[in-house]
Amino acid sequence: MPPTATTAPRQNRIGLTVVDYRGGKTTLCAGCGHNAISERILEACYDLGVASERVAKFSGIGCSSKSPAYFLSRSHAFNAVHGRMPSVATGALLANRHLLALGVSGDGDTASIGIGQFVHLVRRNLPMVYVVENNGVYGLTKGQFSATADMGSVLKGGAVNDLPPIDTCALAIQLGATFVGRSFSGDKKQLSAMLKAALVHRGTAFLDVLSPCVTFNDHEGSTKSYAFLKEQVEPLQEISFVPAFEDIAVDYDPGTTVAVRMHDGSQLRLRKLEAEYDPSSRSRAVARLLESAGEETVLTGVLFADPDAPDFLTRLGTVEAALATLPERAVRPPRAALDEVNASLR
Amino acid sequence: MPPTATTAPRQNRIGLTVVDYRGGKTTLCAGCGHNAISERILEACYDLGVASERVAKFSGIGCSSKSPAYFLSRSHAFNAVHGRMPSVATGALLANRHLLALGVSGDGDTASIGIGQFVHLVRRNLPMVYVVENNGVYGLTKGQFSATADMGSVLKGGAVNDLPPIDTCALAIQLGATFVGRSFSGDKKQLSAMLKAALVHRGTAFLDVLSPCVTFNDHEGSTKSYAFLKEQVEPLQEISFVPAFEDIAVDYDPGTTVAVRMHDGSQLRLRKLEAEYDPSSRSRAVARLLESAGEETVLTGVLFADPDAPDFLTRLGTVEAALATLPERAVRPPRAALDEVNASLR
Amino acid sequence: MTNDVTLQVATANGSGSQSSNTVLLRSLFQMGIPVSGKNLFPSNIAGLPTWYTIRASRDGYVARKKEVDVLVAMNPETARDDVAALPPGATVIYDAPLALEGSRADLVYYPVAFDAVVEPITGEAKLRKLLRNMAYVGVVARLLDIEMAEVETAIGRVFGQKARARDLNLAAARAGFEAAGRLPRRHPHRVARMDATRGKIVVDGNAACALGALFAGVTVVAWYPITPSTSLVETLSAYLRRYRHEPDGKATYAVVQAEDELAAMGMVLGAGWAGARAMTATSGPGISLMSEFAGLGYYAEIPGVVFDVQRVGPSTGLPTRTAQGDVISTALLSHGDTQQILILPGSVEECFSLSIEAFDVAERFQTPVFVLTDLDLGMNNWMAEPFAYPERPMDRGKVLGKDELEKLGGFARYRDVDGDGIGWRTLPGTDHPRAAYFTRGTGHDETAAYSERSDVFTANMDRLARKIDGAREALPAPVLRGGGDARVGILAYGSSDPAVRECQDQLRAEAGLATDYLRVRAWPFSRKVRDFVAAHDRVYVVEQNRDGQLGALLRLDLPPEHGPRLRAVAHVTGLPLDARSVTDAILARERS
Amino acid sequence: MTNDVTLQVATANGSGSQSSNTVLLRSLFQMGIPVSGKNLFPSNIAGLPTWYTIRASRDGYVARKKEVDVLVAMNPETARDDVAALPPGATVIYDAPLALEGSRADLVYYPVAFDAVVEPITGEAKLRKLLRNMAYVGVVARLLDIEMAEVETAIGRVFGQKARARDLNLAAARAGFEAAGRLPRRHPHRVARMDATRGKIVVDGNAACALGALFAGVTVVAWYPITPSTSLVETLSAYLRRYRHEPDGKATYAVVQAEDELAAMGMVLGAGWAGARAMTATSGPGISLMSEFAGLGYYAEIPGVVFDVQRVGPSTGLPTRTAQGDVISTALLSHGDTQQILILPGSVEECFSLSIEAFDVAERFQTPVFVLTDLDLGMNNWMAEPFAYPERPMDRGKVLGKDELEKLGGFARYRDVDGDGIGWRTLPGTDHPRAAYFTRGTGHDETAAYSERSDVFTANMDRLARKIDGAREALPAPVLRGGGDARVGILAYGSSDPAVRECQDQLRAEAGLATDYLRVRAWPFSRKVRDFVAAHDRVYVVEQNRDGQLGALLRLDLPPEHGPRLRAVAHVTGLPLDARSVTDAILARERS
Ligand SMILES: Cc1ncc(C[n+]2csc(CCOP(=O)(O)OP(=O)(O)O)c2C)c(N)n1
Ligand SMILES: Cc1ncc(C[n+]2csc(CCOP(=O)(O)OP(=O)(O)O)c2C)c(N)n1
Ligand code: SF4
Ligand code: SF4
Ligand SMILES: [Mg+2]
Ligand SMILES: [Mg+2]
């Protein structure tokens, strides 16, 4: 769209302005990576013309889990208990399969206390966007290591982590997630494209987004600081996203670029920076991630995508309408049914 | 040892007979795979001359988790709550690092409710033998699918599983276990050798042992029945175990056989049946398992071994003696220490 | 001694005796005789001792009776103990090789060579083992005068379509019947046709709860298997499959086996928040695991129904024994000041009807509702009146839709606009820009916005207390038995009901003691409960736990000056409650 | 108005005001004036409003006082509200640009241009922002006559080795002091040196509990961070590092950050079972998550110490506010009939001494012990007597070693050989063939063997009840304040203590009402608690929760006829309790 000369605020394809996608004022620290991610989410929803009323935001507990309050205030939200966002989101989607579920969690919330529910959510391929804002620490409780902290990373007080990190992406790929990526809160372009793809994906779209905690984990010796990440982040691809409502027919070179056709007809274009990387193979993706374990390099990009796998809700074979609001006649069997039951028990 | 002519019962190297390793009478169903595994555990301990008094048995809840009552009655045991064996075992080992911890769990106990604690146990490389008696169902609650049930497997009542199984071995390898194997309750020789290696290993030795539930999951259509497994089990290696106290110098062909030197000097010999399989590479082991996912074939054998990685207790840097029984003078600082503290708070 | 007999069958579990016992129970039922059955089974799958007790009672008593009149001793492991426990004069039918006849002089013995009896029926040894159990049915039928025609009908019903199994079992029962014909009859007990079961059904409480949920229009079921609640969801699933698919095959429900109870409860809250009628079923350990979420449900005000089919705790306890031990911890489930609504069905009829009410209450009061039954009620078979179709439409509570929002111009989620402490809610997905609100377990103001203010917090908590208090008279009211003018009251709930009714009769018959009996059906208590205590000098609170848990809740609820009127009759043995124990306990206190 | 002043500082968190407030607190303390500080902070990391209240009281009152005498208004966001809340006649020191002077006519205003005051000190803007907060320290010092020498000593102490920070802060404080010299003094409050803090220490309750655990010889610590308990374990870890390494550097302890609270509790039980002194620390949500394991600990009889630093529930609630809301749910934690021992320290001294006792009690009674403190006690700084070295050796409870087993020839884990309900245990790893037993949460007999027998189950449960009942007089005894002969009693616990003491004085001074005050320190209650109620006409039960939780436990424990004597004074606002609220509540009841 060519920029217009008037001062009327820009509108997206459903006639809303960016302001309509805003949330409350953040109460996170200035400079916190999480704030940048909130911005990207808000923008991605604006750009895609997502109807906020269809969105349900979910989170657990932590600084990261507070962030759904800071975007999309027109969407319902459920800030659950620590580590238990997956089950709450599952329940809500069971009740209403038409919700667009957008979850934000932290590395502590997901990889420490929440790893069990995470594993099972991923295994079910529950259709939702699941973002982990990964800073390697528990921000809200003042900076203890989480289970994604790297070996050898040092806390402000000097403590050194000597346990291997859980690679939530490798785990998600291994266990059945159908769209998995890793990004960095500082990489606007990559993160935006990946968020958009995640939003249109039908299945578990898991994004591990490195998101420095400026207050407790942004110092020398930390492997989750801005400085460290700026140095070590290594994109596997250059990513662009062409929404279904735009013209897909723009050229690309199939030799260097993989085009992933998303469920809704959008296209995700991955211009390869690491030639051999193949985001369509679970086993090779996991192997590549495990090989890089222990290295300082942080691979980012779309790690795995299988846009057509059946999702959990589809597999359940429920009626098209939301179960939550089915009328009484649809859910209370008729008198004859009870008569039949009574007869069978006589 | 040549068999003697007398009728005196055979003794192991610490002068005990097999009877000394027995437990109570099993209350599991006749033919249950779990009973065979109990037998193998008992024999392995007898063969190695394990001092039962040093052993602490752990389990969660389930038919499988009952089984520690049926072997090694001279060992302390802790039958915990459902899915929480890992934390209890961790605590006990923290208290007494000299215990030989032997855990038996079920696929429901570990992969369903217990997956969170399992992930973290493995990540810590807690030194213990961790056996999952895997029948793909919850035996004790009468045969619902567990999270290791294969896609397409059918229950007696006709229900079909449509979720992918969690491959606990792939998970354990990915997350840091240092000895990982898969076996079948019906394969005496393989299971024995693997149990012995696990018992001498210093680190998390995880064994997923397929163990049919004759009552609820041994029918046609089940992928965990005796018939199915006998057909589909495919060993990656032929395994033998030479304990440290025996003569290691027996010949083997290094071209076809990998010899793994265990921490205590024992040797595990893996004669390769799948030439390329390399149990020393985490990434390749996981990739191989993921490739076989969805196939009917069940790969068994030693999937991964890293006998020299530091275990959790060693990393903690505690005194050699068990913390539990340190005398008062070792754990209550002297009066002068409190004086110093008081002074610092003035 | 007609139509007043308690029969106990001792076998090993997994031996197929369950079918035999059902046949016996049904035969009596078909003869019009009030009957009840109690299954006492071990917490494993096969091979351990099991007892099944059938009581036929012309007076309609269906509580467990401790004194066994006729023992069928099939299990060598327990036979001696079983015989030792009999009252003088009892009858023992036993497998001949057990040679029990010498063990006591004061019993009537009937040895039956069961192997020989079934030998002619089939050559398969494994099958013969099972058929021995149907043979004792024939023996019992002959010795108690149970009509063989009814036995045959019952066998036909139990084995249904499986023609071969049915025929073999028919043969075995007949063989037993024949064999018993040769026994010299020396015992007093017999049964004879009555007309006291016409139109009645036989069903267990778990099935009844399942049917309640079905007719309550449940749409989301998340669960994790645990004895004795498992069959509730499994039965519900079967009914849902039958009655809740659209013509195109699509389901109007979702049943999800969660990874554990925490997840199950999280799913229930997620679904309840999004507007579904959601439920789970569990037992004690699951309740403990749901604690954190239960507090969230209370504080964020989210509907959901939790069935707790109680078993014996603490901890894993006795998974296959019955108790009422989760009452107080469930009422106060979770840290901080929390109050959870409890519903306490006292019969299989109520398992059905109060389960339906539970869903209404949950949505009306926007809070988790716990339906507490127990193993006895849930897993044993009970006679009952046929279930009555719900006459009231579903009460979906206060939900604002798009149009209302448009009219109102907005809403405040936690504002007490109606003076009942209950706010209006909206459902996610409501297509209105003012519909959204932010649900959280942290402090919040009326608009659901985050707040740490003291006054906001306190006002909200006070409203919550008012809201739950306001449920007292909206919950199932207590039920009075007796004229209301006795000086002694009995208060009980749940599966204790049949024992307490029988106890009332015993007290009157044996000691001339008139009692009123109030059966409580919910917490927070109706004010009628206070009034009952106020109207009686002494109130015995009968319950199946050690610490007198409902009594404790009651004491906290009463005007303190009425506290001294309460007397606890609280015991947990794991066995269904029997009247004799209660009567003896009350008489001992009355006489002291 | 000398040495009776309450100062409130309003800032944003993360702005470094914590150091400034500590300097003020310590300066007063060093001047020998009884002082207390209350930090009211939000549940985020930086930028939201924070208040810190310092009370200097010549009478030694250390409870929060609602009426602020002097406000330091640094936070534009809250300044207007803060001023509005002041009592008439109060003093406002404020950042000049806030221009608060017009807001109310009945206050004394001191505008200070803080930016200008710190401007000369450094060119770094970020630093200047922090230094503004030290400048108000100088202003307050000047206006209240706090000695600058003590301020400087306190700054030296707070900034320790960091020479540059120290010097900058010294400069800022001095600059504030100078600036205030130019203000015309128009307020009545001042302080002057006393001698009431000599020899005392200043410490928070979490550090005191940590030190208790350290000197109790704790060896295994498993935890999961949660406000407000986090600093307990973090402080403990620091002390362990300092005092619990052998000369060769090896540790005599292990601290493990668990993956969650379920795991933390599992580790505690595993370690306690294996013989270690094991502990965890948590707050409400963690307690809920530990429910299932807590029941296992009770039933399988495993020692362990759980610190619950209570915050405001239900659910996530107000994580940075104080309450006593977990009392009843913790006492009855887990399904089935369970009873958990509670220990309730009422001061930082007791945080130390009773923590030590908790470990003895846990091992003596072989059961989990819950030490309940709260955010006020745990995270605020308190004056205290120096900690007293434990005089009694550790009580490791009944453990049989190899030699005893050899002599006895064996043992039965759950046999009540001593008549106190407590069996003897052995530790895994004991080198004796008879040492082993099988620990389980399922039914078990005296030898720890699996059992489903009713009589075995009931006998075991009765023994457990006896065991816990037997702890009554072994737990920390209640403490009486008053002659014991008043007609009105007050009963309270934990951090309510200072407010209740002050309230007693107010009641006497304002209404001539003499009271006796019994401070409860454990549950199950000592019989002295009953006696106290028996000896008083009315007993006010003061607690910081909505539902009167300890009062409920008390009502269940009293002879019922004493129930009517209890009156609940139960409120939770999230703020530390103040005397005025309690006094007013009691007087209102006394006068009605
Ligand atoms: C059950 C429970 N345990 C502990 C806590 C305390 N807690 C709050 S947030 C948090 C960790 C958050 O870490 P993460 O998810 O990484 O979020 P971040 O703050 O780093 O964004 C913890 C432990 C809690 N709220 N609930
Ligand atoms: C908290 C809790 N939830 C549920 C149960 C019920 N339960 C007992 S065993 C079991 C599953 C056991 O399955 P698995 O671990 O595979 O063991 P198996 O019986 O198949 O050997 C369940 C769900 C329980 N005991 N505790
Ligand atoms: S503490 Fe860290 S994670 Fe939390 S808001 Fe501040 S910077 Fe972000
Ligand atoms: S039910 Fe299955 S798992 Fe359990 S004992 Fe029987 S065969 Fe084994
Ligand atoms: Mg984090
Ligand atoms: Mg299983």
Short mmCIF file of C-alpha atoms and ligand atoms in Angstrom, two decimals, chain A residues 28 32 34 60-66 80-84 105-113 132-148 211 213, chain C residues 292 335, chain D residues 43 45 224-227 230 257 260-262 282-287 289 311 316 319, ligand 1:
data_model
loop_
_atom_site.label_atom_id
_atom_site.label_comp_id
_atom_site.label_asym_id
_atom_site.label_seq_id
_atom_site.Cartn_x
_atom_site.Cartn_y
_atom_site.Cartn_z
CA LEU A 28 8.47 -4.55 33.36
CA CYS A 32 13.60 -5.87 29.27
CA HIS A 34 10.00 -9.06 27.01
CA GLY A 60 1.75 -18.61 33.61
CA ILE A 61 3.62 -16.67 36.27
CA GLY A 62 6.77 -14.58 35.85
CA CYS A 63 7.76 -11.26 34.36
CA SER A 64 7.22 -12.78 30.93
CA SER A 65 3.84 -14.11 31.96
CA LYS A 66 2.75 -10.62 32.96
CA ALA A 80 -2.81 -18.95 35.15
CA VAL A 81 -0.67 -20.36 37.92
CA HIS A 82 3.04 -21.02 37.63
CA GLY A 83 3.94 -23.54 34.95
CA ARG A 84 0.37 -24.52 34.19
CA SER A 105 5.53 -18.05 29.13
CA GLY A 106 8.99 -17.81 30.60
CA ASP A 107 11.86 -20.23 30.65
CA GLY A 108 11.26 -20.92 34.32
CA ASP A 109 7.53 -21.19 33.79
CA THR A 110 7.99 -23.62 30.90
CA ALA A 111 11.26 -25.47 31.37
CA SER A 112 11.42 -25.73 35.15
CA ILE A 113 8.06 -26.13 36.89
CA VAL A 132 8.81 -18.64 25.66
CA GLU A 133 10.52 -15.40 26.58
CA ASN A 134 13.82 -16.97 27.45
CA ASN A 135 16.25 -15.11 29.67
CA GLY A 136 17.83 -18.09 31.42
CA VAL A 137 16.71 -16.88 34.82
CA TYR A 138 13.68 -16.39 36.99
CA GLY A 139 13.31 -12.65 36.60
CA LEU A 140 10.39 -12.14 38.92
CA THR A 141 12.04 -13.90 41.84
CA LYS A 142 15.24 -11.96 41.29
CA GLY A 143 17.48 -13.93 39.09
CA GLN A 144 17.99 -17.60 39.97
CA PHE A 145 19.00 -19.92 37.13
CA SER A 146 16.22 -21.55 35.19
CA ALA A 147 16.48 -24.87 33.39
CA THR A 148 17.46 -23.17 30.14
CA SER A 211 14.92 -12.14 25.72
CA CYS A 213 16.73 -9.76 31.58
CA GLU C 292 -3.30 -24.95 43.76
CA HIS C 335 -3.78 -21.98 50.76
CA SER D 43 5.20 -7.56 42.93
CA ILE D 45 11.08 -5.62 39.80
CA TYR D 224 12.02 -23.51 44.59
CA PRO D 225 12.12 -19.71 44.63
CA ILE D 226 8.98 -17.88 45.68
CA THR D 227 8.43 -14.53 47.28
CA THR D 230 13.37 -16.79 48.57
CA GLN D 257 17.17 -25.78 43.48
CA ASP D 260 9.16 -27.03 41.47
CA GLU D 261 7.65 -27.36 44.92
CA LEU D 262 6.41 -30.90 44.43
CA THR D 282 8.10 -21.78 50.31
CA SER D 283 4.93 -19.74 50.45
CA GLY D 284 1.23 -20.46 49.93
CA PRO D 285 1.19 -21.72 46.34
CA GLY D 286 4.08 -24.02 47.18
CA ILE D 287 2.21 -25.37 50.19
CA LEU D 289 1.56 -28.03 45.55
CA ARG D 311 1.93 -14.04 51.81
CA THR D 316 -1.15 -16.06 43.58
CA PRO D 319 2.83 -11.93 46.53
C1 LIG E 1 3.88 -22.33 42.48
C2 LIG E 1 4.76 -21.16 42.43
N1 LIG E 1 6.04 -21.30 42.72
C3 LIG E 1 6.88 -20.25 42.66
C4 LIG E 1 6.42 -19.03 42.31
C5 LIG E 1 7.35 -17.84 42.29
N2 LIG E 1 7.72 -17.44 40.96
C6 LIG E 1 7.10 -16.44 40.36
S1 LIG E 1 7.70 -16.15 38.82
C7 LIG E 1 8.85 -17.39 38.98
C8 LIG E 1 9.84 -17.70 37.91
C9 LIG E 1 9.62 -16.97 36.67
O1 LIG E 1 10.64 -17.27 35.77
P1 LIG E 1 10.39 -17.22 34.22
O2 LIG E 1 9.24 -18.06 33.86
O3 LIG E 1 11.66 -17.52 33.56
O4 LIG E 1 9.92 -15.72 33.98
P2 LIG E 1 10.76 -14.39 33.94
O5 LIG E 1 10.39 -13.65 35.19
O6 LIG E 1 12.20 -14.72 33.88
O7 LIG E 1 10.28 -13.71 32.72
C10 LIG E 1 8.73 -18.00 40.20
C11 LIG E 1 9.59 -19.08 40.63
C12 LIG E 1 5.05 -18.92 42.02
N3 LIG E 1 4.49 -17.77 41.67
N4 LIG E 1 4.26 -20.00 42.08
#
